[in-house]
Structure formats: structure tokens, C-alpha cells
Short mmCIF file of C-alpha atoms in Angstrom, two decimals:
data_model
loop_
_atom_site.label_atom_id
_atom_site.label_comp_id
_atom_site.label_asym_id
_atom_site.label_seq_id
_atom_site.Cartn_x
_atom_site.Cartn_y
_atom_site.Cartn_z
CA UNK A 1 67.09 112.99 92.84
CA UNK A 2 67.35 111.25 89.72
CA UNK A 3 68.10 107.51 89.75
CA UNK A 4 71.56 106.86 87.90
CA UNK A 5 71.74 105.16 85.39
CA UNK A 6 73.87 101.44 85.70
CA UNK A 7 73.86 99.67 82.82
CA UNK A 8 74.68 96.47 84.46
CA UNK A 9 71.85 96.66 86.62
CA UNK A 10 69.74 97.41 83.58
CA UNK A 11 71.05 94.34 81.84
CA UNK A 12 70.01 92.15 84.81
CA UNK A 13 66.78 93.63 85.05
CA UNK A 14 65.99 92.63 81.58
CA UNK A 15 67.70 88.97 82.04
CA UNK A 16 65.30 88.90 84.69
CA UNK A 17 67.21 89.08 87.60
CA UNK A 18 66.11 90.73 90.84
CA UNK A 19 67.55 94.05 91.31
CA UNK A 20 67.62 96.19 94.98
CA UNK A 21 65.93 99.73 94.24
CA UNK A 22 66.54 100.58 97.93
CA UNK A 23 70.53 100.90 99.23
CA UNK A 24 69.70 96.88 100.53
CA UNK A 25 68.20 94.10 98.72
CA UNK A 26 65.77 91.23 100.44
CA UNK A 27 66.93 87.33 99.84
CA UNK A 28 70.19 86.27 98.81
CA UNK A 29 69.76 86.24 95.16
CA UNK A 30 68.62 90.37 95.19
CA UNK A 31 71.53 91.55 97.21
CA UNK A 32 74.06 89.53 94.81
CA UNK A 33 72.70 91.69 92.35
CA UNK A 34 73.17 95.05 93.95
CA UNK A 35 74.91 97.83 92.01
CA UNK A 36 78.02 97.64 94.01
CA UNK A 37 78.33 93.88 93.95
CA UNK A 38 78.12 93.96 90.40
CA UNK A 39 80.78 96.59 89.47
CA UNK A 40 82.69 94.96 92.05
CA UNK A 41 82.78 91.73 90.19
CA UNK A 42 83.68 93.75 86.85
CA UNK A 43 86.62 95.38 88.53
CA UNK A 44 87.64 92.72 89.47
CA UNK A 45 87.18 91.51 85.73
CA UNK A 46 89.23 94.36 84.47
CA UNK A 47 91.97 94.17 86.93
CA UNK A 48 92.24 90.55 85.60
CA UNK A 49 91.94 90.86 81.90
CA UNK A 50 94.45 93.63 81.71
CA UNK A 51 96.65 91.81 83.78
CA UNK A 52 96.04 88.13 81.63
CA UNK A 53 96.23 90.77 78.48
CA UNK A 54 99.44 92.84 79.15
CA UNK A 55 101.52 90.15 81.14
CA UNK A 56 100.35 86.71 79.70
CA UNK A 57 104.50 86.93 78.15
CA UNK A 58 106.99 88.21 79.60
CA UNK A 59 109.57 89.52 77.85
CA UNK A 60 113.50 90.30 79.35
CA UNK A 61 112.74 93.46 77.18
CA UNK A 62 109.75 94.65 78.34
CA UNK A 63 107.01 96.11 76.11
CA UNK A 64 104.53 99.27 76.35
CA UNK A 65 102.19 96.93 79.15
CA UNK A 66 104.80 95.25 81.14
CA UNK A 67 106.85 98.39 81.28
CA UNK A 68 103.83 100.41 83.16
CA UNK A 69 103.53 97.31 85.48
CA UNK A 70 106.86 97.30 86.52
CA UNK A 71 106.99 100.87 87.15
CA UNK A 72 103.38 100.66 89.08
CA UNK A 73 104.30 97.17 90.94
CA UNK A 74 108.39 98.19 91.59
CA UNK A 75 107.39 101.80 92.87
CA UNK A 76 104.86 100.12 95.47
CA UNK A 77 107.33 97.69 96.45
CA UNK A 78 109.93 100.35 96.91
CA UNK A 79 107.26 101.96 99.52
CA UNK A 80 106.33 99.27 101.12
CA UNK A 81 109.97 98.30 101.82
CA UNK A 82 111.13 101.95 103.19
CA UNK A 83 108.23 102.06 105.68
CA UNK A 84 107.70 98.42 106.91
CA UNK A 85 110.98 96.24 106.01
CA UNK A 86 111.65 93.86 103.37
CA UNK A 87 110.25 90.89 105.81
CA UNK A 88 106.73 92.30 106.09
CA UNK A 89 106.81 93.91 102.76
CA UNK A 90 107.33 90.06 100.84
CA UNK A 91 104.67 88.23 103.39
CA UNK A 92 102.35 91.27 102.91
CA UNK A 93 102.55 92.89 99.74
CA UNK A 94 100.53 91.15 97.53
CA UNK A 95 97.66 91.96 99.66
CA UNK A 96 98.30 95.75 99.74
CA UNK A 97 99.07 95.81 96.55
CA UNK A 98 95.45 94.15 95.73
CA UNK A 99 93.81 96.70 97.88
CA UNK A 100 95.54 99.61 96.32
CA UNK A 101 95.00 98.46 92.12
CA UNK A 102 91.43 97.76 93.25
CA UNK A 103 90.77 100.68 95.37
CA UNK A 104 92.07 102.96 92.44
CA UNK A 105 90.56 101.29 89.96
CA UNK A 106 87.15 101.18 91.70
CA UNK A 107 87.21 105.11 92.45
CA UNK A 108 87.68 106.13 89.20
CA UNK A 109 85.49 103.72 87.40
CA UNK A 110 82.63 105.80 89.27
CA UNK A 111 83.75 108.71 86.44
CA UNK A 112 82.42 107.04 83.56
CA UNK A 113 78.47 108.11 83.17
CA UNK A 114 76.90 104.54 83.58
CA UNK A 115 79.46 103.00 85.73
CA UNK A 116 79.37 103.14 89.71
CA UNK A 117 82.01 103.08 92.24
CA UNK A 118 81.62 100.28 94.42
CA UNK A 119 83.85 102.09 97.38
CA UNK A 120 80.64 104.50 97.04
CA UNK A 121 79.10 102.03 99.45
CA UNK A 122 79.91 101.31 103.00
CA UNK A 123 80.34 97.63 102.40
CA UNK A 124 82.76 97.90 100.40
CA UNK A 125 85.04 99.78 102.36
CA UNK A 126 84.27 98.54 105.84
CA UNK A 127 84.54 94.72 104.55
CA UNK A 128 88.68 96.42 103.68
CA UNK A 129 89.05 97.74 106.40
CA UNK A 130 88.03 94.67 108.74
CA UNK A 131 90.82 92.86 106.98
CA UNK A 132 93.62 95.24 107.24
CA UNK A 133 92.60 95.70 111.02
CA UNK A 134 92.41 92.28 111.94
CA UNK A 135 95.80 91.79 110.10
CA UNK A 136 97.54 94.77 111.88
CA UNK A 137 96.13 92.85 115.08
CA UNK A 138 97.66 89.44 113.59
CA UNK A 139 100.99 90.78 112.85
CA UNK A 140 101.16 92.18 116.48
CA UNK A 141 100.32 89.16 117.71
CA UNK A 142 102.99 86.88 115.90
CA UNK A 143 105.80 89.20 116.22
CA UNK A 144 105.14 90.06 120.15
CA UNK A 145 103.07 86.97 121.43
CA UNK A 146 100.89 87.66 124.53
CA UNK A 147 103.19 90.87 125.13
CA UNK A 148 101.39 92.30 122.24
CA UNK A 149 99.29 93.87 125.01
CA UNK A 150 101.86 96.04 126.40
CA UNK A 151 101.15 98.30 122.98
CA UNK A 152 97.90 99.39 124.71
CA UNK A 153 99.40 99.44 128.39
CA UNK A 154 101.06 102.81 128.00
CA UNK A 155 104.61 104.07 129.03
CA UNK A 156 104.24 103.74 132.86
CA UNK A 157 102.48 101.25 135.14
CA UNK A 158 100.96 103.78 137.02
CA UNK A 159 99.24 105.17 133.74
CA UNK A 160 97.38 102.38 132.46
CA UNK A 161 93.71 103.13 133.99
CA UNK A 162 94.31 106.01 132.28
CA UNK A 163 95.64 104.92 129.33
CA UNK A 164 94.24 101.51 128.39
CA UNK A 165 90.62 102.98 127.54
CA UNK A 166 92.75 105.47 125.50
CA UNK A 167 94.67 103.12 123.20
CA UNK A 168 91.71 100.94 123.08
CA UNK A 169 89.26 103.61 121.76
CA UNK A 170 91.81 104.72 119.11
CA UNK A 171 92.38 101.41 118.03
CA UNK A 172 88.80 100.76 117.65
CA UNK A 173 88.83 104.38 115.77
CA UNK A 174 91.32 103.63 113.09
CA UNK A 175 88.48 100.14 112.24
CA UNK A 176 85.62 103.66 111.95
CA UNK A 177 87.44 106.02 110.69
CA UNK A 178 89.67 104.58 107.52
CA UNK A 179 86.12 102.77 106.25
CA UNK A 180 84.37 106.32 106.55
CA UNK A 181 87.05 108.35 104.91
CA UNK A 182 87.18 106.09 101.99
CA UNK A 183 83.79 105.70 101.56
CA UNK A 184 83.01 109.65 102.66
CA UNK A 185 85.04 110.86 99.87
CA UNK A 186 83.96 108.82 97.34
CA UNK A 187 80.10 109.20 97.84
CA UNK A 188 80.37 112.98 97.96
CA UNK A 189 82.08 112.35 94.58
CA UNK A 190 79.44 110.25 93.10
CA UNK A 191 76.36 112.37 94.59
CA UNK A 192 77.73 115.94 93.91
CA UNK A 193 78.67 114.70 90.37
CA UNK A 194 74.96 113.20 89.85
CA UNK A 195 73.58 116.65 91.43
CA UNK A 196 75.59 118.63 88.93
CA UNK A 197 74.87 116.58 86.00
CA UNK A 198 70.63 116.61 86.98
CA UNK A 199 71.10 120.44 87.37
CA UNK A 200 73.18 122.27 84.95
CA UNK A 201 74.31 118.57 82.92
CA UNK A 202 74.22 120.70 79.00
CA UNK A 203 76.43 122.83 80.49
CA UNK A 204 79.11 120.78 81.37
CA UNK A 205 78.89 121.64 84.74
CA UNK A 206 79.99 118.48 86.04
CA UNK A 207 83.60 118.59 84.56
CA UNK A 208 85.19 120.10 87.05
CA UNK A 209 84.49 117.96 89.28
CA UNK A 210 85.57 115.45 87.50
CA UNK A 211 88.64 116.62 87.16
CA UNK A 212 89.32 117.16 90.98
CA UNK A 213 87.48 113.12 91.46
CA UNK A 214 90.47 112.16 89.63
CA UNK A 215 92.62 113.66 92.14
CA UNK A 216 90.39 112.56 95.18
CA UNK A 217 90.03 108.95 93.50
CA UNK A 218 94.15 108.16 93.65
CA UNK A 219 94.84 110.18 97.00
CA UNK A 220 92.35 108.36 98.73
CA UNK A 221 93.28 104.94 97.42
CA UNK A 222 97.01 105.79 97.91
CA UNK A 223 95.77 107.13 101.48
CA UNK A 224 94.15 104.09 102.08
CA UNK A 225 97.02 101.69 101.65
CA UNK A 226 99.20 104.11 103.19
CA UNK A 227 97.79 103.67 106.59
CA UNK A 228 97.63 99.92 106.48
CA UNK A 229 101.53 100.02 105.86
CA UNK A 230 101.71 102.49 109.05
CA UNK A 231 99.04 100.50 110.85
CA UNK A 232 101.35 97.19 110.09
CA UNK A 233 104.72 98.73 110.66
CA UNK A 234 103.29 100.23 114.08
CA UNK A 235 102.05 96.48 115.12
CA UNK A 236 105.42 95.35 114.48
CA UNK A 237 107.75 97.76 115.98
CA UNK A 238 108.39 97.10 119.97
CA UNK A 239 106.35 98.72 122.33
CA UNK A 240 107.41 102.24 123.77
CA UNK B 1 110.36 108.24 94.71
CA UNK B 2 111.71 111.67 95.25
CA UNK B 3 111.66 112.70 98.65
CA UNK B 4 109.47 115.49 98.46
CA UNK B 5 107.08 113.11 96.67
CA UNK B 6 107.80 110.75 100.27
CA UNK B 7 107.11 113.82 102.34
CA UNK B 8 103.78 114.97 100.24
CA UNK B 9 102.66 111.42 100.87
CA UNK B 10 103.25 111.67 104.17
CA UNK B 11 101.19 114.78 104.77
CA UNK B 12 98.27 113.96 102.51
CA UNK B 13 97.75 110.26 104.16
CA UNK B 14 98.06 111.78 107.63
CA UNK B 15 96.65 115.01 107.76
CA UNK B 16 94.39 113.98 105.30
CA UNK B 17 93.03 111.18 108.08
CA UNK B 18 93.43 113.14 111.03
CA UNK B 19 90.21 114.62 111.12
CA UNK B 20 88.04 111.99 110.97
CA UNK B 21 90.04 110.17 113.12
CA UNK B 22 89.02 112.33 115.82
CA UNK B 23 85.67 112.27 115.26
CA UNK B 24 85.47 108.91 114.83
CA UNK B 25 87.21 108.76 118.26
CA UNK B 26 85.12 111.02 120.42
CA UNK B 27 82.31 108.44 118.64
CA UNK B 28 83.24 105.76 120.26
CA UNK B 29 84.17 106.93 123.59
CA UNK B 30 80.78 108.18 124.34
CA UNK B 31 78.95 105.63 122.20
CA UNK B 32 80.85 102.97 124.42
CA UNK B 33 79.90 105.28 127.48
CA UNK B 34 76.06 105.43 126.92
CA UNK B 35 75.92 101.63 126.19
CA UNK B 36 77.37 100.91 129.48
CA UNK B 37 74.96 103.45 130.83
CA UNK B 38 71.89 102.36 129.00
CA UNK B 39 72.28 98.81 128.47
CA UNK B 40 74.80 97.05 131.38
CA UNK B 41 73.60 98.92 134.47
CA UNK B 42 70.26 100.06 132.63
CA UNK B 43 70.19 103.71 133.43
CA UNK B 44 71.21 103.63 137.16
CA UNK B 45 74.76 104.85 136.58
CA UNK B 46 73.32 107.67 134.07
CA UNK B 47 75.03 110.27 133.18
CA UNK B 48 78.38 109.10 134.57
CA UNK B 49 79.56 106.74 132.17
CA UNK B 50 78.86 108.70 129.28
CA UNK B 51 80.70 111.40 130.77
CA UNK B 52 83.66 109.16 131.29
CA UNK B 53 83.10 107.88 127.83
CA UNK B 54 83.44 111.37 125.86
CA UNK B 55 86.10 112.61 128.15
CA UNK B 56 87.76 109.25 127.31
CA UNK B 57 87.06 109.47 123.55
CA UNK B 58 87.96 113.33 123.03
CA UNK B 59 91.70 111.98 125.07
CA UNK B 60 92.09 108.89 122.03
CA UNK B 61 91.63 111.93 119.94
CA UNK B 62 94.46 114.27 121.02
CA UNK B 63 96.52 110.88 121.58
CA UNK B 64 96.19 109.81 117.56
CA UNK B 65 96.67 113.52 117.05
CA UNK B 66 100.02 113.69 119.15
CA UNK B 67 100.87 110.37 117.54
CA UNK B 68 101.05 111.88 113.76
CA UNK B 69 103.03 114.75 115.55
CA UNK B 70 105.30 112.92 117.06
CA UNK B 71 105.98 110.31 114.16
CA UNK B 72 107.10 113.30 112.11
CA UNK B 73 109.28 114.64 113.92
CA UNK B 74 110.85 111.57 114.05
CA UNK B 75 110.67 111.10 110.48
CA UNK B 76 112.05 114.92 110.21
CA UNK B 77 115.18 114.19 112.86
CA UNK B 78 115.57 111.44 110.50
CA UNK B 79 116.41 113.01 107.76
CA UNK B 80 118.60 115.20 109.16
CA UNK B 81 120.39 113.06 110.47
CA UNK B 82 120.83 111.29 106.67
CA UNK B 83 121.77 114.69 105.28
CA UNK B 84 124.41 115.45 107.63
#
């Protein structure tokens, strides 16, 4: 297949810096500059200029940016709130918030010819998912104590040969399979639309696909924060 | 939010994950299985564990499965119970 086309990449290659041709780089410097470190670091970039550039003064009548913030930040707060409680929500929501603007953001900067998504690699979205699994666990544990371990125990005594291995392998699942899905999704995305565009690319053949990544690009990022606010609210509720 | 906004929400984040949730389970189970086989007893217990491990791993499955189910219902009852 053909190689795409980065244009960050190409800009470091002619600065001189070491850039990975293979999906891993050797030596510290080479992996820094691998394509999904590097649009990484300018989503993050965007996520903070447009923030610095459309709330840097805030107004008590808000204008055209902090309008669409509001609406974006208030409707996310509203969800958070009906599905985990206000408590959770306020210790919790800037970090769910974070992983939902970037997720988004990150998905559908892989549209643009010349851009890359950087949840089109499994780093990305396994190095998420670590943290909203290790947080579920760290909720559980500070609301529950040590009885946090009656969540895997099961309903009855009698049942928990059975059903420790049970809750334990699903647990471990949820770590698996919310880093595949996200990162499933958005490579078919990326390589279908680079198959397309080698193929039949003066044809527009690629367009409606893009059109439907658009669609796949929010679901999945809404999806994604959705079941770290289940995840959390499930750690926090009382065991059955 | 509207609620049928709420409710498609609901359905695309769950159903939408359900599926590779169970494969990712089933995954697991055996891959934990065949590492007790082939690496803690080194073979001897072969092919029990891994047995045990799949049948335990297709189980987490169905539970996550009957988990989603279960949640909305409860999220259904709910809202009946709101309306009325």
C-alpha cells in the first residue's frame, strides 16, 4: 500500500530528525518522533489554542466561542451528573471531559488528507484505557475499602468458585476490549479511506466514507467516555 | 438532552461494545488457561486448564452480556416509574 502522506513527519525528516518507517521506532529520540506522537502533541496544541483563543475573556454575555463551549462543556456535565452523581461528576469530570474533547478531536483530525489520527494506534488508546481502568479500580476502592472485593465475590457464598474467575475475566475484558474498539474503528477508518483514495482517489471514491468516519469518529469517542462513566458509577454503587 | 437522545446513547455505547466485549472475554479466559497450562505446571496439566479457561471466558461473556440486559431493564422500569 501506499505510504500516507504526514506532513509533520515530513517536516521532521527534513529538520533532520529521526523518523520510524516501521509501526515502532529504535532509541528514544525516533519513537518521540512517531506519527502518532506527533499529531498527538498537535491535538493537544489545538485543543489548547482554541481554548486560550475562544475563552481567554469571559464575558456574562457570552459570544459565538464561549456560547459553543458552554453548550459542549454544560451538556457533558448534565450527563455525567444523571449517570454517576454530582459527587463523582465534580472530582471526575475534568478528566472525562479531557478524554472525550481529545478523543473527538483526534478521530476526526484523521479526515484531513495529511493529518493522522493518533487513536489509529494502539498506544494511544490502550495508554486511555489503563487510566480509566485503574481509576474505576480507585474509586471502588475509596468508596468500599477492602470490601471492594465483594463486587467480584458474587451474590451467594456458595457461588464464588464459580463466580470469582467470572468477574475477574470480565473485568480484565473491559481493560481489552474498550482499547480495541476504539482503536478497531478508527484504523479501519484510516486504512479503508487510504485504500479507497490509492484505488479509485479521481473519483472521489473516498467521500463516502468520509462522511460515515464522521459519524464513527463522535460515536466512538462519545462511546468511549460513556463506558468510563458506567465503569465509574458501577465501582461506586454497593455491591449486589 | 432529550430522552430519546439518552436512550440512543444508551444503545449505541452498549450494544455498540457488546461484541467485542465478548470476544475479548473468551480471550482471556483461555489465554489465562493455556498460560497456566504451558508456563506454571509446564504442560503436565494440558489440556485441562485451557478447557477450564475458555469455558470460564465464554461464562464472563454471557455475564457482561446479561449485565447490559439487566441494566436496561432497570433503566426501562425506571422510567416508567417517572412517567406514571
Amino acid at each position: 500500500m501506499e505510504h500516507p502522506i504526514l506532513f509533520i513527519s515530513i517536516i521532521l525528516e527534513k529538520l533532520g530528525l529521526p523518523v520510524p518507517h516501521g509501526p515502532v521506532g529504535h532509541g528514544i529520540l525516533e519513537q518521540l518522533c512517531a506519527p502518532y506522537m506527533t499529531y498527538t502533541w498537535l491535538v493537544m496544541a489545538f485543543l489548547f489554542i482554541v481554548a486560550k483563543l475562544t475563552l481567554s475573556n469571559l464575558e456574562m454575555v457570552p459570544g459565538k466561542g464561549q456560547n459553543f463551549w458552554e453548550i459542549v462543556i454544560g451538556g457533558m456535565d448534565d450527563f455525567f451528573a444523571d449517570n454517576m452523581g454530582r459527587r463523582l461528576t465534580d472530582q471526575f469530570f475534568p478528566m472525562l471531559a479531557t478524554f472525550g474533547l481529545y478523543i473527538a478531536v483526534a478521530n476526526l483530525i484523521g479526515l484531513i488528507p495529511g493529518f493522522m489520527s493518533p487513536t489509529a494506534s494502539i498506544n494511544t488508546t490502550l495508554a486511555l484505557t489503563i487510566i480509566v481502568w485503574v481509576s474505576h479500580h480507585f474509586i471502588g476502592f475509596r468508596e468500599h475499602g477492602l470490601h471492594y472485593y465483594k463486587h467480584f465475590m458474587g451474590p451467594m457464598w456458595w457461588l464464588v468458585p464459580l463466580m470469582l474467575p467470572i468477574e475477574l475475566i470480565s473485568n480484565l475484558a473491559r481493560l481489552l476490549s474498550l482499547s480495541i474498539r476504539l482503536f478497531g474503528n478508527i484504523m479501519a477508518k484510516e486504512t479503508l479511506l487510504g485504500i479507497l483514495f490509492m484505488l479509485a482517489g479521481a473519483f472521489f471514491a473516498p467521500l463516502p466514507i468520509m462522511v460515515l468516519g464522521v459519524l464513527v469518529s463522535l460515536v466512538q469517542a462519545m462511546v468511549f467516555v460513556l463506558l468510563a462513566v458506567v465503569y465509574f458509577s458501577q465501582a461506586q454503587e454497593h455491591a449486589h | 438532552m432529550s430522552d430519546v437522545k439518552k436512550e440512543l446513547m444508551f444503545l449505541l455505547g452498549h450494544y455498540g461494545h457488546i461484541g467485542i466485549t465478548f470476544v475479548a472475554s473468551i480471550f482471556i479466559g483461555m489465554g489465562a488457561g493455556i498460560l497456566l497450562d504451558q508456563k506454571v505446571f509446564d504442560g503436565r496439566t494440558a489440556p485441562w486448564f485451557t478447557f477450564f479457561g475458555l469455558a470460564f471466558g465464554i461464562a464472563a461473556g454471557f455475564k457482561s452480556l446479561f449485565d447490559i440486559l439487566w441494566r436496561s431493564s432497570k433503566n426501562m422500569e425506571k422510567k416508567t416509574d417517572e412517567e406514571q
